[in-house]
Every structure is written in C-alpha cells, then in structure tokens.
CSV table of C-alpha atoms and ligand atoms in Angstrom, one decimal:
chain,number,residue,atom,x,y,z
A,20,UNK,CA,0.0,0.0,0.0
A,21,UNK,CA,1.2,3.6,0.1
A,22,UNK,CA,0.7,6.4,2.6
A,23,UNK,CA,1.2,9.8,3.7
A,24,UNK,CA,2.6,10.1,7.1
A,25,UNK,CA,3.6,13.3,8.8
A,26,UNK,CA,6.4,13.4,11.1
A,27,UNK,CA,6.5,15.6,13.8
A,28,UNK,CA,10.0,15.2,15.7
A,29,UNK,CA,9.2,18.6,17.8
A,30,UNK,CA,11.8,18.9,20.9
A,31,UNK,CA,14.7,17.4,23.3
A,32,UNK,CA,15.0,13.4,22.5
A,33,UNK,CA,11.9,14.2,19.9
A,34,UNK,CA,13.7,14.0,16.9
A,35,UNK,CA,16.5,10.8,18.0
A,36,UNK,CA,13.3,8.1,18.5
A,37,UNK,CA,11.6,9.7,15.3
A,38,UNK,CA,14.1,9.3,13.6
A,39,UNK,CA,14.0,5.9,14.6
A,40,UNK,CA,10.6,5.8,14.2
A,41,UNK,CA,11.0,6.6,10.8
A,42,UNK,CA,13.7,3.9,10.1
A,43,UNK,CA,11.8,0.8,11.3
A,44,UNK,CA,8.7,2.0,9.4
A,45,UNK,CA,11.5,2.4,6.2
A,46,UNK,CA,12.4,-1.1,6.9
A,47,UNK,CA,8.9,-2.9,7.1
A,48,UNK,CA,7.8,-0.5,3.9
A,49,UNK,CA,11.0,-3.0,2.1
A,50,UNK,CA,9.9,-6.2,3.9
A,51,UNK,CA,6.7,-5.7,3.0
A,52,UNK,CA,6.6,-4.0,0.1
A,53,UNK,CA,4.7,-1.2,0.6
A,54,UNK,CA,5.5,2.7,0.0
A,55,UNK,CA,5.5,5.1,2.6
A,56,UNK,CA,6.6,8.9,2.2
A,57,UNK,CA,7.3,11.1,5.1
A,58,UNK,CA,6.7,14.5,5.0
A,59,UNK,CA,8.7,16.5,8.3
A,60,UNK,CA,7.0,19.6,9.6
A,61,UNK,CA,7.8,21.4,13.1
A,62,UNK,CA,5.9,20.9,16.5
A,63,UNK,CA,6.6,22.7,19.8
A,64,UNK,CA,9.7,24.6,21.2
A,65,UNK,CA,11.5,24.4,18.2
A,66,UNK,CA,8.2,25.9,16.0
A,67,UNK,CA,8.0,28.9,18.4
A,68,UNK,CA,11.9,29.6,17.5
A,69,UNK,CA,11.6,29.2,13.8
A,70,UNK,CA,7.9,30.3,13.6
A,71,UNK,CA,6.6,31.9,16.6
A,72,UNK,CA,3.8,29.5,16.4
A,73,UNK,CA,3.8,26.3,18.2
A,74,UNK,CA,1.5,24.2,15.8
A,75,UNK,CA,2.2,26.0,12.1
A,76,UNK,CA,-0.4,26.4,9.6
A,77,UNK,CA,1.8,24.3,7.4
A,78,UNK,CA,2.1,21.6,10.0
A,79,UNK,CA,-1.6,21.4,10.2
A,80,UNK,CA,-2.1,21.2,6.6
A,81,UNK,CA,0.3,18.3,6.6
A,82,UNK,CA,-1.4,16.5,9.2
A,83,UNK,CA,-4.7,16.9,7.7
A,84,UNK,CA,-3.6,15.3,4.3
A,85,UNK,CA,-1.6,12.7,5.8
A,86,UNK,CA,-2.9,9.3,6.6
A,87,UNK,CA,-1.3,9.2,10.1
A,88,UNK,CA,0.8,11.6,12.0
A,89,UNK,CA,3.7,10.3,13.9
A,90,UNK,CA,5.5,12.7,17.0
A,91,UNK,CA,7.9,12.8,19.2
A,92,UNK,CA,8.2,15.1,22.1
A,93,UNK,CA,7.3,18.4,22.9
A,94,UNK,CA,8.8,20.9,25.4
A,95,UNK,CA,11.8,22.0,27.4
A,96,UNK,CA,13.9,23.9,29.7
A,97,UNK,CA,14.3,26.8,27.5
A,98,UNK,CA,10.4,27.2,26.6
A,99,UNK,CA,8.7,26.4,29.9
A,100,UNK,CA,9.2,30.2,31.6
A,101,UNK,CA,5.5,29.9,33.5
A,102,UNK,CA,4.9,33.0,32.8
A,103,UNK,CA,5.0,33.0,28.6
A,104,UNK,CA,2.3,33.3,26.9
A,105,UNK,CA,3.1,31.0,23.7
A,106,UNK,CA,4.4,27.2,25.2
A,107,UNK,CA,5.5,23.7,23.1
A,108,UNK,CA,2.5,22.0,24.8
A,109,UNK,CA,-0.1,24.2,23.7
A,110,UNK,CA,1.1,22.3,20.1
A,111,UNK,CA,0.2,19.2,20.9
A,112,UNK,CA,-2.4,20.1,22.5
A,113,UNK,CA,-4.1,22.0,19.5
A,114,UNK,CA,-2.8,19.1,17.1
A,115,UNK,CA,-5.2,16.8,19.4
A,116,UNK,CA,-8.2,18.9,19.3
A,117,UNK,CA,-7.2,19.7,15.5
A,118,UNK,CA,-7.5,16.0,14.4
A,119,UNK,CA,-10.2,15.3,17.1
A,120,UNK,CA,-8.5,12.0,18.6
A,121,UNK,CA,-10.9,11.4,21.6
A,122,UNK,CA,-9.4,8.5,22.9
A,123,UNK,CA,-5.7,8.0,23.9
A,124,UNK,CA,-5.0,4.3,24.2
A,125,UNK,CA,-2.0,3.5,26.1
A,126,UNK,CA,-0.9,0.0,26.6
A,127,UNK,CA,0.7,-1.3,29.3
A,128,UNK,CA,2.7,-4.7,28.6
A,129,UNK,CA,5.8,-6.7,30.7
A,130,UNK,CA,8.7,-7.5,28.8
A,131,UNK,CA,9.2,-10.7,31.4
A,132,UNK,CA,13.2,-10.1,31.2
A,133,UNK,CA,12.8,-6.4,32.5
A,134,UNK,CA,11.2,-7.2,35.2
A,135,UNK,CA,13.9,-6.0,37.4
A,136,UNK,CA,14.4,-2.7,35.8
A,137,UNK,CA,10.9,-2.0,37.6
A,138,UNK,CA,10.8,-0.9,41.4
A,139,UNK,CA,7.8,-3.6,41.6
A,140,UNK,CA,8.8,-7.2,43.4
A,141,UNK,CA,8.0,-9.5,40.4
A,142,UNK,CA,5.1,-11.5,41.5
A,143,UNK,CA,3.2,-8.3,41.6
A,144,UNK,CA,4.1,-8.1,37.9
A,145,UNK,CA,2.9,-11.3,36.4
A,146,UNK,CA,0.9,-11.6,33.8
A,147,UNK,CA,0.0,-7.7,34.0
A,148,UNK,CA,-1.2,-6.8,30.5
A,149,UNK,CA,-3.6,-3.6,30.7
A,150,UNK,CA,-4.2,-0.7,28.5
A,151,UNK,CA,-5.6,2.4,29.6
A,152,UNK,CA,-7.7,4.2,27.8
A,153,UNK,CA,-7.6,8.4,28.5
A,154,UNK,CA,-9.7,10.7,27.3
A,155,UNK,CA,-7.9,13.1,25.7
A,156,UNK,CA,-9.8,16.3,24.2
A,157,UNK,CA,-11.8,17.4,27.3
A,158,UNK,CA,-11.9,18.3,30.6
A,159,UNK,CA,-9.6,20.1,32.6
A,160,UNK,CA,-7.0,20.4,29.8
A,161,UNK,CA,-9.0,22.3,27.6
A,162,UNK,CA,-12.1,24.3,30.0
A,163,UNK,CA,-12.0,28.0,30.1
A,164,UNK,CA,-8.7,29.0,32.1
A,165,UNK,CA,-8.3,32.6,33.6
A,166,UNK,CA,-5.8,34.0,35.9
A,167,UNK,CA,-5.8,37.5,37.8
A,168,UNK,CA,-3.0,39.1,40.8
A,169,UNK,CA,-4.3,36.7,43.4
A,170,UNK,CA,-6.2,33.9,41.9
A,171,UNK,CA,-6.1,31.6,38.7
A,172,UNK,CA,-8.8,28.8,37.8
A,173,UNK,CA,-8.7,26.1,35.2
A,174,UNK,CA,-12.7,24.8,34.4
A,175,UNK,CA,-13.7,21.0,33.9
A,176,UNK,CA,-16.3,19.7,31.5
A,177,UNK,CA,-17.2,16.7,29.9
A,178,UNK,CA,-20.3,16.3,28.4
A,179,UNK,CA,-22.7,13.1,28.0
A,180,UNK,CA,-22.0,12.9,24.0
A,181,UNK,CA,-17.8,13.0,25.0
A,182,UNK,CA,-18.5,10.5,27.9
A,183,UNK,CA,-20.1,8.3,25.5
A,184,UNK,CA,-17.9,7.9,23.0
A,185,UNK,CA,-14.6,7.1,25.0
A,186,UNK,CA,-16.0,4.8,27.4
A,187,UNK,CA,-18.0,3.0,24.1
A,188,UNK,CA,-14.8,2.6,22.6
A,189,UNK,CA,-13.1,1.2,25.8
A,190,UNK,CA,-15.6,-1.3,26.4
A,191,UNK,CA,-15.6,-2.4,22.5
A,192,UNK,CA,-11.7,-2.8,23.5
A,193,UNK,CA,-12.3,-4.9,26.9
A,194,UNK,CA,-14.5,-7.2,24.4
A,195,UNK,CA,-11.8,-7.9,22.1
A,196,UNK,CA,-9.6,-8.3,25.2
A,197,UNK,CA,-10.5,-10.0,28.4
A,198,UNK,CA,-13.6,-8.9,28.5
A,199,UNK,CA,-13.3,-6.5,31.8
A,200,UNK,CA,-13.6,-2.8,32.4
A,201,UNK,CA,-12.5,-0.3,35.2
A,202,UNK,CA,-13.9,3.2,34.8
A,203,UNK,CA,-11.7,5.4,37.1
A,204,UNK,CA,-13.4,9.2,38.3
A,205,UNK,CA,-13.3,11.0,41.5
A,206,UNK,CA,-17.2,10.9,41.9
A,207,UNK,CA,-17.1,11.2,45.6
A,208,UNK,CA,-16.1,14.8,45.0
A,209,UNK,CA,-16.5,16.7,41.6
A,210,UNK,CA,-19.9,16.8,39.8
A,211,UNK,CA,-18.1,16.1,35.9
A,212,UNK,CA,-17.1,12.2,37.7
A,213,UNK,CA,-20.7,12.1,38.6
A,214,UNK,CA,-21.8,12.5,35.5
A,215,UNK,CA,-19.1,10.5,34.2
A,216,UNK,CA,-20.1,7.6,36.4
A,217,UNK,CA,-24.0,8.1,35.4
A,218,UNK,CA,-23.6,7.9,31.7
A,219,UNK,CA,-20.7,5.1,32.1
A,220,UNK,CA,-23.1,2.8,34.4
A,221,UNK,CA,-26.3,3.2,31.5
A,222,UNK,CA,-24.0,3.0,28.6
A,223,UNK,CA,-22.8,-0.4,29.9
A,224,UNK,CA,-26.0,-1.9,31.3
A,225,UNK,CA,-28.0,-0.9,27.7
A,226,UNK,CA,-24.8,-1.6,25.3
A,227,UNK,CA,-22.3,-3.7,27.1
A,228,UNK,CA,-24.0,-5.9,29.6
A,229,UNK,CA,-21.0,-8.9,28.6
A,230,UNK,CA,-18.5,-6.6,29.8
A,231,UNK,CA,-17.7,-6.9,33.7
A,232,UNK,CA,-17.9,-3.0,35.0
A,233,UNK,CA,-15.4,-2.2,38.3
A,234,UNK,CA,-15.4,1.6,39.0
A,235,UNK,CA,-13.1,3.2,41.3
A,236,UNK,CA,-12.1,6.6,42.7
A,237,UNK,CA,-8.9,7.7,41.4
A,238,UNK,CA,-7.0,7.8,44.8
A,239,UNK,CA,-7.8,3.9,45.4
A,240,UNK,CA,-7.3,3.2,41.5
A,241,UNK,CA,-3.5,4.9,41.9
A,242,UNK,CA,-3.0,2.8,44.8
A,243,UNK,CA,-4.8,-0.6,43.1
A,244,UNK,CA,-2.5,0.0,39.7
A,245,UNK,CA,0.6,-1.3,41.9
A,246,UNK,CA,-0.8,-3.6,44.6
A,247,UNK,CA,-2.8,-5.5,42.3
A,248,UNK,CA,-1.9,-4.8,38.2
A,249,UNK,CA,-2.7,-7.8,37.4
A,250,UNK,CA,-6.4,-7.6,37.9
A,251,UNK,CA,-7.0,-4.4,35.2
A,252,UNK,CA,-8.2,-5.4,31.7
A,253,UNK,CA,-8.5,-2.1,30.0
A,254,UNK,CA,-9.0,0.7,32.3
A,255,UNK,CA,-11.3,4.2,31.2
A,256,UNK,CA,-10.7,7.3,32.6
A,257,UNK,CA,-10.5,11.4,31.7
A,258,UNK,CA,-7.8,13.7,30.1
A,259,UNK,CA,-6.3,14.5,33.7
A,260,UNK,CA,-6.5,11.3,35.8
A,261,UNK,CA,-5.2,8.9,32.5
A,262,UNK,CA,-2.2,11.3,32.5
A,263,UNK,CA,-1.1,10.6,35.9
A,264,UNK,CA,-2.0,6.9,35.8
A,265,UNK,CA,-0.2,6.6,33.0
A,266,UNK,CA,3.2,7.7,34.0
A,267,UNK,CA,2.4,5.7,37.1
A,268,UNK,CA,1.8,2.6,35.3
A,269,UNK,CA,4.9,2.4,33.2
A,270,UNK,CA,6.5,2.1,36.2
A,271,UNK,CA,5.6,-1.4,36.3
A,272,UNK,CA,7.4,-2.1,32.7
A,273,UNK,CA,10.2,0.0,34.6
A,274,UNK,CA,11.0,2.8,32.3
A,275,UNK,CA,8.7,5.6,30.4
A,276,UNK,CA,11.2,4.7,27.3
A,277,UNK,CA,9.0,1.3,26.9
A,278,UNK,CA,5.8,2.6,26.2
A,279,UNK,CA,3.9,3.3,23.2
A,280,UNK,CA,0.5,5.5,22.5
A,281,UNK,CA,-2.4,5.9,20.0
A,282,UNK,CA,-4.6,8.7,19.9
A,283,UNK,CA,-7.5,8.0,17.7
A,284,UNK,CA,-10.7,9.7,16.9
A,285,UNK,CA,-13.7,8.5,14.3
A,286,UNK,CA,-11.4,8.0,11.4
A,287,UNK,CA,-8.4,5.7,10.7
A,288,UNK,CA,-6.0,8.8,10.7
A,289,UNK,CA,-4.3,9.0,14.2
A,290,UNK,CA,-1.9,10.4,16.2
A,291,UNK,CA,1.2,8.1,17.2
A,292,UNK,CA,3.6,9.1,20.0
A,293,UNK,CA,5.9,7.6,23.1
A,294,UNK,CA,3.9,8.7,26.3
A,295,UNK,CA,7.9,10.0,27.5
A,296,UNK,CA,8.3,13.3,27.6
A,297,UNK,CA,11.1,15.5,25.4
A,298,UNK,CA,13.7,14.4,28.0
A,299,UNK,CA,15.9,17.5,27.5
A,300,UNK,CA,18.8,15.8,30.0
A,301,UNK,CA,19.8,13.5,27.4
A,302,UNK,CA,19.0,15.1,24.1
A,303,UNK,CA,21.2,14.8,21.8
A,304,UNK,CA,23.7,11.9,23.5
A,305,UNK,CA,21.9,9.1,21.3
A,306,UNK,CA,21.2,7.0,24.4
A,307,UNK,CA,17.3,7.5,24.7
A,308,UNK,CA,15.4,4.5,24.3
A,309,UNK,CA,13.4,4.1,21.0
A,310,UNK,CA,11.4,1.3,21.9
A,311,UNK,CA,8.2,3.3,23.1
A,312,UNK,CA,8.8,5.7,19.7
A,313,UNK,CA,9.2,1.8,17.6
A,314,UNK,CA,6.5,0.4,19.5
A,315,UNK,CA,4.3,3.4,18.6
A,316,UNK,CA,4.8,3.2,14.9
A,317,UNK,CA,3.5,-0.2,15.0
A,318,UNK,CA,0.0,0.9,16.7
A,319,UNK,CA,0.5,3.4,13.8
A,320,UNK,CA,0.5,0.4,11.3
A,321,UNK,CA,-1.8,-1.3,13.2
A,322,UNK,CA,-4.8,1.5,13.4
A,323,UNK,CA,-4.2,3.9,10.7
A,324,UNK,CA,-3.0,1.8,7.9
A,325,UNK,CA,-4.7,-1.8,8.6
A,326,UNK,CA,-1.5,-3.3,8.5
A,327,UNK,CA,-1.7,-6.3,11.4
A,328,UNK,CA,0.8,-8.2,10.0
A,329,UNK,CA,3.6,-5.9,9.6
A,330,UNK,CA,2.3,-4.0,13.3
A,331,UNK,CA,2.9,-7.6,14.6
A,332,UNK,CA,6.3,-8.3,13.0
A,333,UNK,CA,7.3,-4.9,14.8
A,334,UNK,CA,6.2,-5.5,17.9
A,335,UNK,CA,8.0,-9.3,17.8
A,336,UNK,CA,11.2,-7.3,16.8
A,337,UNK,CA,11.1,-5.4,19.8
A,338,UNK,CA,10.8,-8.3,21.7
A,339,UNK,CA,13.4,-10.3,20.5
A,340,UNK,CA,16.1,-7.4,20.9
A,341,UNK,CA,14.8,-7.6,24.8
A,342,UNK,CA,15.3,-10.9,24.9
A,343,UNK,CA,18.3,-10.9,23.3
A,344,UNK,CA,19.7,-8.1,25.7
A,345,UNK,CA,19.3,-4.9,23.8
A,346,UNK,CA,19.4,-2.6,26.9
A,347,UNK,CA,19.5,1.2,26.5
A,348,UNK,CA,20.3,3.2,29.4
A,349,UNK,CA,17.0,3.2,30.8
A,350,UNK,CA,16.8,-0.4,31.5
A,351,UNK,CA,20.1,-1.4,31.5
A,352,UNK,CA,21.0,-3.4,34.8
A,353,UNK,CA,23.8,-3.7,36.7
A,354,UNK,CA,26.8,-6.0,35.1
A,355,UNK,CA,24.8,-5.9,31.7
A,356,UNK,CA,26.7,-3.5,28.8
A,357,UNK,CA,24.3,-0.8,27.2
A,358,UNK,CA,23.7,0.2,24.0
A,359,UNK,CA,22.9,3.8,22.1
A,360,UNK,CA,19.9,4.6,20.2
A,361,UNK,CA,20.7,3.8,16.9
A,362,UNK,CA,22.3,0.2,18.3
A,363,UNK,CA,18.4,-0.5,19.7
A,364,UNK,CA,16.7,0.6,15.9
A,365,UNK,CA,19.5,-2.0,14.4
A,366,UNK,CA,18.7,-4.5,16.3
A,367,UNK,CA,15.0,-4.2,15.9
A,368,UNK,CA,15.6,-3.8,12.1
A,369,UNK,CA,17.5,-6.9,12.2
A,370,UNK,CA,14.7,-8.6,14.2
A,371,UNK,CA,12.1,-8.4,11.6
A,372,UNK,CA,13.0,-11.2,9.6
B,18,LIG,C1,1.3,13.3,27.8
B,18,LIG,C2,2.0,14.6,28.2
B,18,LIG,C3,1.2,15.8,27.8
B,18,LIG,C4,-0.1,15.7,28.5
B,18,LIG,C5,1.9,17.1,28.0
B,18,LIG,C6,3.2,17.2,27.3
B,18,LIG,C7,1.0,18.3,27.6
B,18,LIG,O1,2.3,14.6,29.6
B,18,LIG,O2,1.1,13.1,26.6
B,18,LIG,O3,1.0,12.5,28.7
B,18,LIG,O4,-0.2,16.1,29.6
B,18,LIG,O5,-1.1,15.2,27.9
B,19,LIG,MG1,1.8,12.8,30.5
C-alpha cells in the first residue's frame, strides 16, 4: 500500500526516536513491500523559534492530508518560563483537538526479562497486560482557564455525548480483550465524575452488559495500579486522571522509554507518539530508548494503515532485541553492557525477519 505520514520530531530526544521511528517503518515499507513517504514539519519549542507558532499552519495542513501523523516530544527547559504566553505543549495540545483523537489508548505490557528494571517485586508483575484508555480532548486540559494578581482557575467539562464515546470505545476494547472494564473518576467529590459515572453505568448496562464494570475513585485506582496490576483489563478514565496513571503505570514495565501511544478519533488517521516526555537531559547523546517511539509506529501500522501483519512483525522485533539483551540506558541493569539509540533501531531492524 502507500501512505502519507507526517512526522513531527518537535523537541529534546523528539527527533533521536523519530528518527527511529522513521527507520523501522522504512524497513517494514521494504519487507513488505509497501510505499511510505514522510513529509517532516515542526511541533513545539522548536516551532515557536523558527515560527513563533507552536503548531504552524503548514504543520496542520500536513497532518490533515496525511494518513497518520507520527510525533515525538514536545517541550523543554528553555520554553517552559510559567509565565510565557506562547508554550511547546499548547502544540500538541491543539494538534489533538485539531485531528479530534478522543481517545488515547495507552498499553501497558511486561517485557518478562525487564522485570527487574521496575521498582515492583515480580510476582506483583505477572501476567500484567492492561491498557488504559484516557480521554484526551476534554476536561480540565482544555475548560476556560483565567488568571488574575491573586487567583487563577482552570474549568472542567465533559459532556454526555464526550463520555459516551470514550467509554464505548473502551468497552468495545475490553471485548476484544478479556472482556473486563475499570472506569476510574473522582465521583465522591466533583460533579463532571458524577456525571461520568452516570452515563458510564447506562452506557454499559443498555450496550455492554457482557462486559464486567469495576469503577473506582482515582486515589484507590493509583494505589490498586501497583498492589494489584494484574487484575486491570482495560482501564477508562478522563484527560487528567489517565495522565497521571499513565506515567504511574509504566513504572511497572520499569522505564517511560518502553511505552507506546495511539490517539485516535472517528477515522483511521491518528496520532502516534511515546507517552515519555522531550527528556531535555539526554537530548542529543543518542542514548534515549526508541522502543516506546518503535512500538508506537507499529500501533500506527496497526490502526491507521490496517496493516496487522507488519504492526505484529514490529512488535515481535522489539521483543526479540529484549530478549536478546538490547538494553539502553534506561533499562540497563547492573553487570549488563548498554547500548545507544541507533544500536536498539538496528537490532530491531534486524529482528524483523
Ligand atoms: C502526555 C504529556 C502531555 C499531556 C503534555 C506534554 C501536555 O504529559 O502526553 O502525557 O499532559 O497530555
Ligand atoms: Mg503525561
């Protein structure tokens, strides 16, 4: 087949795993036969220096003709003065809203031989094998925000149509999985959870009575994601609460560096990226770890392009570099020797068959 996709490398370690990115989706293109073009535009700090803008005109057109849009990482030291007006994350976040990718899917999977690069004893860790899905175009990221001398305030809404269509799509998920869903809000004490618990608990019972419904608080749900991870199917949540959890639960894979995201709305075009941040500490020293970047571009072969085969042939690369011993710095443990960035893309290349 042949497709458009748009790469954004934006900031920090951004551009080292796109690159990446880019190479292992080069490689499966050959395998595979099929032809992919690239087309580069800016995204964050480095728009605002080149453009002013964090999110270009020209980087929106390019997204909206592409078939998928692949990114990096946004943000840094150098951009994140509280105080400015114009910020890297107010890019991605207007690239989200742009394309209208609702629902951020991030899964959570244990590599069994990196078990000890996570702070987790390893019997907590077997068999975990989650995915959380987070709302990702509402709520507290994007309500009315105002700020004056002695007060600031950032508004929350979610309406029944936006409940609806995440939590429909996660429970559709949970029946292609194991068949179990855990709607996380903080009912007990904001009136947008209450709602969200309402329209999840009728949504289920009229559409999804198959699918087992747990619903916890987020405070007990933070606290459940390491004492028992095991138990979690796919877990449902908003913008806010599926940030923190997430960065939480790739603790149990033991690095941020390991895992991958999908944003995706109605349509097949989404929005690919490693839930790790821009890393500024080790920008540029071609030791981050391109596995959540690798991994991310096969969710983008998988969802946008319909290509199963080829999103499973990348995913069993990655695998076989881990258990052959790939280790970036990020996982590397103690006595074991570490390789750079482009060492980790070669040996996933190499692992494709
Ligand atoms: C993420 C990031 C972003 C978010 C930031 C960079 C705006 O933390 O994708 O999880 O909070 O959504
Ligand atoms: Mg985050």
């Amino acid at each position: 087949m042949e497709a458009l996709i748009a790469l954004l490398p934006g900031d920090g370690i951004g551009p080292d795993v796109t690159n990446s990115a880019r190479e292992v989706l080069d490689a499966v293109a050959r395998k595979f036969d099929h032809k992919f073009h690239f087309d580069e535009q800016l995204i964050g700090g480095i728009a605002i220096d080149q453009t002013g803008d964090p999110l270009p005109a020209a980087t929106i057109d390019c997204c909206n003709s592409a078939d998928a849009v692949f990114l990096g990482a946004v943000g840094g030291p150098k951009w994140s003065d509280p105080n400015a007006t114009v910020r890297p994350e107010q890019g991605l976040l207007k690239l989200r809203a742009t394309l209208n990718v609702f629902a951020n899917l991030r899964p959570v999977k244990i590599y069994p031989e990196l078990v000890g690069a996570s702070p987790l004893r390893p019997e907590i860790l077997a068999g975990v094998d989650l995915i959380v899905v987070r709302e990702l175009t509402g709520g507290i990221y994007f309500g009315k925000k105002s700020r004056d001398a002695d007060s600031a305030s950032d508004l929350c809404v979610y309406t029944v149509a936006e409940i609806e269509r995440i939590v429909r799509m996660a429970a559709k998920l949970a029946g292609e999985r194991r068949g179990r869903l855990c709607s996380v809000d903080k009912a007990n004490v904001l009136e947008t959870s209450r709602l969200w618990r309402d329209v999840t608990n009728r949504l289920m019972r009229d559409e999804f009575s198959a699918i087992e419904l747990e619903t916890l608080l987020v405070d007990a749900a933070a606290m459940h994601l390491l004492s028992r991870p095991s138990d979690f199917d796919v877990i449902v949540t908003e913008n806010m609460f599926g940030d923190i959890l997430t960065d939480e639960a790739s603790m149990l894979t033991g690095s941020l560096g390991m895992l991958p995201s999908a944003s995706l709305g109605d349509s097949s075009k989404g929005l690919y990226e490693p839930i790790h941040g821009s890393a500024p500490d080790i920008a540029g020293l071609g030791i981050a770890n391109p596995c959540a970047a690798i991994a991310s571009a096969a969710l983008l072969l998988r969802h946008s392009l319909g290509l199963e085969r080829e999103a499973v042939a990348v995913e069993k690369a990655i695998e076989r570099a881990i258990t052959n011993g790939a280790r970036t710095a990020d996982i590397v443990a103690r006595g074991e020797s570490q390789i750079s960035t482009s060492e980790m893309t070669a040996e996933i290349i190499g692992g494709l068959g």
